[in-house]
């Protein structure tokens, strides 16, 4: 009885969640839906026109470029740091989780206020440039990377491997690169995919730091808010499908990582 | 051994450059030279900014409470079901969280805006009199979207982690179902739920994209006020923006500290 | 100088007054130990006694704060771990999971001035020795516990060490495989004439494998002897008690006025004493079956006494509560101070 009740409750919730997306999907293919209950024409012309829009394409490319730059930078900075703290600096390691969420503990708007002050004058005058945006995105990647890499490290006998390496004259770096890195690579890959989703969806920094000077996907979407329903529907649908794709990739990666360990 | 600790330095340096340095200039800049508290006094005396704080606070508190409640119920319902269904719910919650901000607000506009699909349907049916997405109810709705998404992601593991045997024990004692959750289940995890609530609250207080996309600078939301001060050409007043930021930080961090104090006391007892 | 050949050291490995500490805590208090060439030397002791620290100090992975170590006549304590000419098998093997068995073996040979074919040749030979040629391309995760153990051993031996260090190499295995591998390990070590130091906390394993055993206690060496000797003639009560079963009785039971304790093994007690024996009476508490032997727990003058006998050969009433007589031959008693 209560099982049926909770079942219908879940079903209702799932329906509530799915319905808007169905409506938006319908709206994306409907061309003339201004005054009737159901659209008069259904076609792919809006979809092709939006996807073919150079401004849309450019914004996607900018978003990808800035995300990959920030991801690469954050990887280079935090992966060695996590491993070094894990192996050589246990005292710092205990604080790492807190350090990593620091950028998230402060609202982005507040940090932006600081950036505009700090980076609008020498020595680091990069205000309004994509460089600053990329830099601002770097710490956003830290928590995902930390959680995944740290989890992966905890299951590994890193100290024993280093000892085994030292006995045959292999530097710690060689063992870390040849053994530890391959072992944590799946976790890093998963974190990268999840971070890509976060960065592609970032709006606050993009809007306040570069705005229209460097139109990312989110800025482009924001600018289209006053366009017709079908145009925004197509954009939202495209974004939603991208998120689904990233999610599927993440699920696939984590499933593969799970079987690798066995 | 010691020298390899240097691998941590670039990371720490970046944190200093990108978080600590800007944040400290915000703190320092919030005090006006000569008249340190002038910006703060101005904010406390300004109806405009006090209103923004009260609206943001109300909105955050309301959507945190509603969001948590909406997230807890399916979590309880999912507990009795397969692991895969929970994983699916977690995935949906994650997608929702990624969808928050501009895309979700645009979606709401397509559906419920003045020319929205659902609006038209409901208007034809004679319902939806007086509903306006670009108002308080619209803010509540759009905020709820991400509160429920993030809430689901955070609450689901907490509810799932309640040991099954205490539920079975309660069942055998005739205290199953709602009585179990009211008297045992939820009290067992109240600490985690409280910390989830503070996270949701802090996130709502600090969010910008949702309100700004929905209502632009006319949104009476603290983050939008701050954004307007730093981005707008006319009103630009960095000192005031700094002080507003600090006020926001205080309002946002206070409940987190309070909750930690509360739960710390709880564990000692 | 050149014409004079260096004197052959009496001892292959010579550890002299080595001390080591973890921060403030001293873990090795001036340990001295000699190991002969071709010997399997077992370091035994309860956890925390310093046996693993001593092994790691020999390997160079644990820095020492005092003392010297020489191997084959050369000082090693001032050398880097890889320059000491030794290899180690780790407790949990520390195999590289992302490399094949072959890759694990080859890892330590690279960068040593060996050519590719030379490395391959040595790896193949070692794979053959430990009978793993068929699994050479498998990852460690695909191997059984025993196979992994053999890979670990092969990885250590392939660098042709002068001294092999084994840190509880069999503790991760279950009892059955463990016994078989103890035998294998011993045969391999004998056949190759390897000098090895093995750390264990298991006294049976120590007895089975060791040519000599060093029992450690709180950073000191309690005794170094052959298995038979350490069992029969423990140096003190700690050693006697560590080898578990022995009765430790007041010495003046046997020699009136003598201080200290007498160590008497359960099998040395005779339920049917002859004339040469000192005779005691005791009350039976209970009995246990130990395979072929029967263990009797009894009490005499406030001391609990265990003795074992072959029930077939000795008809004896040992129901709990009965009083029995037993004797001890003088030569079966070992006296210790304190």
Coordinates of C-alpha atoms in Angstrom, one line a residue, chain A residues 3-4 6-7 9-10 13 17 20-21 23-24 27 33-37 77-78 80-81 84-85 87-90 92 96 99-100 102-103 105-119 123-124 135-136 138-139 142 166 171-173 194 197-198 201 203-204 207-208 218 221-222 225 229 232-233 236 239-240 243-244 247 251, chain B residues 1 4-8 10-12 14-15 17-23 25-26 28-29 70 73-74 77-78 80-81 85 91-96 98-103 106-111 115 117-118 120-121 124 145 149 202 205-209 212-213 222-224 226-228 230-231 238-239 241-242 245-246 248-249 252-253:
Chain A
X3 CA 4.9 1.1 -1.6
X4 CA 2.2 1.9 -4.2
X6 CA 5.6 6.1 -2.8
X7 CA 5.7 4.6 -6.3
X9 CA 4.8 9.8 -5.8
X10 CA 8.1 9.0 -7.6
X13 CA 7.9 13.6 -9.6
X17 CA 10.7 16.8 -14.1
X20 CA 9.2 20.8 -19.1
X21 CA 11.9 19.2 -21.2
X23 CA 7.6 20.9 -23.9
X24 CA 10.8 22.6 -24.7
X27 CA 8.8 24.1 -28.9
X33 CA 3.0 28.2 -32.0
X34 CA 2.0 31.7 -31.1
X35 CA -1.7 31.6 -30.7
X36 CA -2.9 28.0 -30.7
X37 CA -2.9 25.2 -28.2
X77 CA 48.6 22.6 -10.3
X78 CA 46.5 20.4 -8.1
X80 CA 51.0 17.1 -8.1
X81 CA 49.8 19.0 -5.0
X84 CA 52.7 15.5 -2.7
X85 CA 50.5 16.3 0.3
X87 CA 52.7 11.2 0.4
X88 CA 55.1 13.8 1.9
X89 CA 53.0 16.2 3.9
X90 CA 50.3 14.6 6.1
X92 CA 48.8 19.7 5.2
X96 CA 43.5 20.0 1.9
X99 CA 41.5 24.5 1.2
X100 CA 40.0 23.1 -1.9
X102 CA 37.7 27.7 -0.2
X103 CA 36.8 29.2 -3.6
X105 CA 32.8 29.1 0.2
X106 CA 32.9 32.6 -1.1
X107 CA 30.2 33.7 -3.5
X108 CA 31.5 34.3 -7.0
X109 CA 30.2 37.8 -7.0
X110 CA 32.3 38.6 -3.9
X111 CA 35.4 37.3 -5.6
X112 CA 34.6 39.2 -8.7
X113 CA 34.6 42.4 -6.6
X114 CA 38.1 41.5 -5.4
X115 CA 39.3 40.6 -8.9
X116 CA 38.2 43.9 -10.4
X117 CA 40.2 45.7 -7.8
X118 CA 43.3 43.4 -7.8
X119 CA 43.7 42.8 -11.5
X123 CA 51.6 44.0 -11.4
X124 CA 48.8 41.8 -12.8
X135 CA 42.4 31.9 -14.0
X136 CA 39.1 32.4 -12.1
X138 CA 41.0 27.2 -12.3
X139 CA 39.9 26.9 -8.6
X142 CA 39.7 21.8 -7.6
X166 CA 64.1 3.5 -4.0
X171 CA 63.5 8.3 -8.2
X172 CA 60.2 9.0 -6.5
X173 CA 59.2 11.0 -9.6
X194 CA 32.4 16.6 -14.4
X197 CA 30.0 20.4 -17.2
X198 CA 30.6 22.9 -14.4
X201 CA 27.6 26.2 -17.2
X203 CA 27.8 32.4 -15.9
X204 CA 28.7 34.8 -13.1
X207 CA 29.3 37.9 -17.3
X208 CA 31.0 40.2 -14.8
X218 CA 26.3 31.1 -21.2
X221 CA 22.3 32.1 -24.1
X222 CA 21.7 35.0 -21.8
X225 CA 16.7 35.4 -23.6
X229 CA 10.6 30.8 -27.8
X232 CA 15.8 29.7 -27.0
X233 CA 14.3 26.3 -26.9
X236 CA 18.5 25.0 -24.2
X239 CA 22.8 22.5 -24.0
X240 CA 20.7 19.9 -22.2
X243 CA 25.0 17.8 -20.4
X244 CA 23.4 14.4 -21.0
X247 CA 26.9 12.7 -17.8
X251 CA 29.0 7.2 -15.9
Chain B
X1 CA 61.3 14.1 1.2
X4 CA 59.1 17.2 -2.6
X5 CA 56.7 19.2 -0.5
X6 CA 57.5 22.0 -3.0
X7 CA 55.1 20.3 -5.4
X8 CA 52.3 21.8 -3.3
X10 CA 52.2 26.3 -7.1
X11 CA 48.7 25.2 -5.9
X12 CA 49.0 27.2 -2.7
X14 CA 47.4 30.1 -7.0
X15 CA 45.0 29.9 -4.1
X17 CA 46.6 34.8 -6.0
X18 CA 43.0 33.9 -6.9
X19 CA 41.2 33.7 -3.6
X20 CA 43.2 35.0 -0.6
X21 CA 44.6 38.2 -2.2
X22 CA 41.3 39.4 -3.8
X23 CA 39.3 38.5 -0.8
X25 CA 41.4 43.5 -0.6
X26 CA 37.6 43.3 -0.4
X28 CA 40.4 46.0 3.5
X29 CA 38.5 48.0 0.9
X70 CA 11.0 18.2 -1.5
X73 CA 10.6 12.8 0.5
X74 CA 11.8 11.1 -2.8
X77 CA 10.8 6.8 -1.2
X78 CA 13.9 5.7 -3.1
X80 CA 13.1 1.1 -0.3
X81 CA 13.9 0.6 -4.0
X85 CA 17.0 4.0 -9.2
X91 CA 22.3 11.7 -11.9
X92 CA 19.2 13.7 -12.6
X93 CA 20.0 15.9 -9.6
X94 CA 23.5 16.5 -10.9
X95 CA 22.2 17.4 -14.3
X96 CA 19.7 19.7 -12.7
X98 CA 24.5 21.9 -13.9
X99 CA 21.4 23.2 -15.6
X100 CA 20.8 25.8 -12.9
X101 CA 21.3 29.5 -13.8
X102 CA 20.7 30.8 -17.3
X103 CA 19.5 27.7 -19.0
X106 CA 15.3 30.4 -20.0
X107 CA 13.4 27.2 -19.8
X108 CA 11.0 28.6 -17.2
X109 CA 10.5 31.7 -19.4
X110 CA 9.6 29.5 -22.4
X111 CA 7.1 27.6 -20.3
X115 CA 4.1 34.2 -23.7
X117 CA 3.6 27.5 -23.6
X118 CA 2.1 26.6 -20.3
X120 CA -1.1 30.1 -22.8
X121 CA -2.6 26.7 -21.9
X124 CA -7.1 29.4 -22.0
X145 CA 14.7 24.3 -9.2
X149 CA 18.5 19.5 -7.6
X202 CA 24.6 29.7 1.5
X205 CA 22.4 33.6 -0.8
X206 CA 25.4 33.7 -3.0
X207 CA 23.7 32.9 -6.4
X208 CA 23.6 35.5 -9.1
X209 CA 22.8 34.0 -12.4
X212 CA 19.8 38.3 -12.9
X213 CA 18.6 36.3 -15.9
X222 CA 22.1 41.3 -2.9
X223 CA 24.4 39.6 -5.4
X224 CA 22.7 41.5 -8.2
X226 CA 26.9 44.0 -5.9
X227 CA 27.2 43.0 -9.6
X228 CA 25.5 46.2 -10.6
X230 CA 31.0 46.7 -10.2
X231 CA 29.7 46.3 -13.7
X238 CA 34.0 49.9 -5.4
X239 CA 34.0 50.8 -1.6
X241 CA 30.6 46.9 -3.3
X242 CA 33.3 45.7 -0.9
X245 CA 30.2 41.8 -0.1
X246 CA 31.4 41.5 3.4
X248 CA 26.8 39.1 2.4
X249 CA 29.7 36.9 3.5
X252 CA 26.1 33.5 4.6
X253 CA 28.7 32.2 6.9

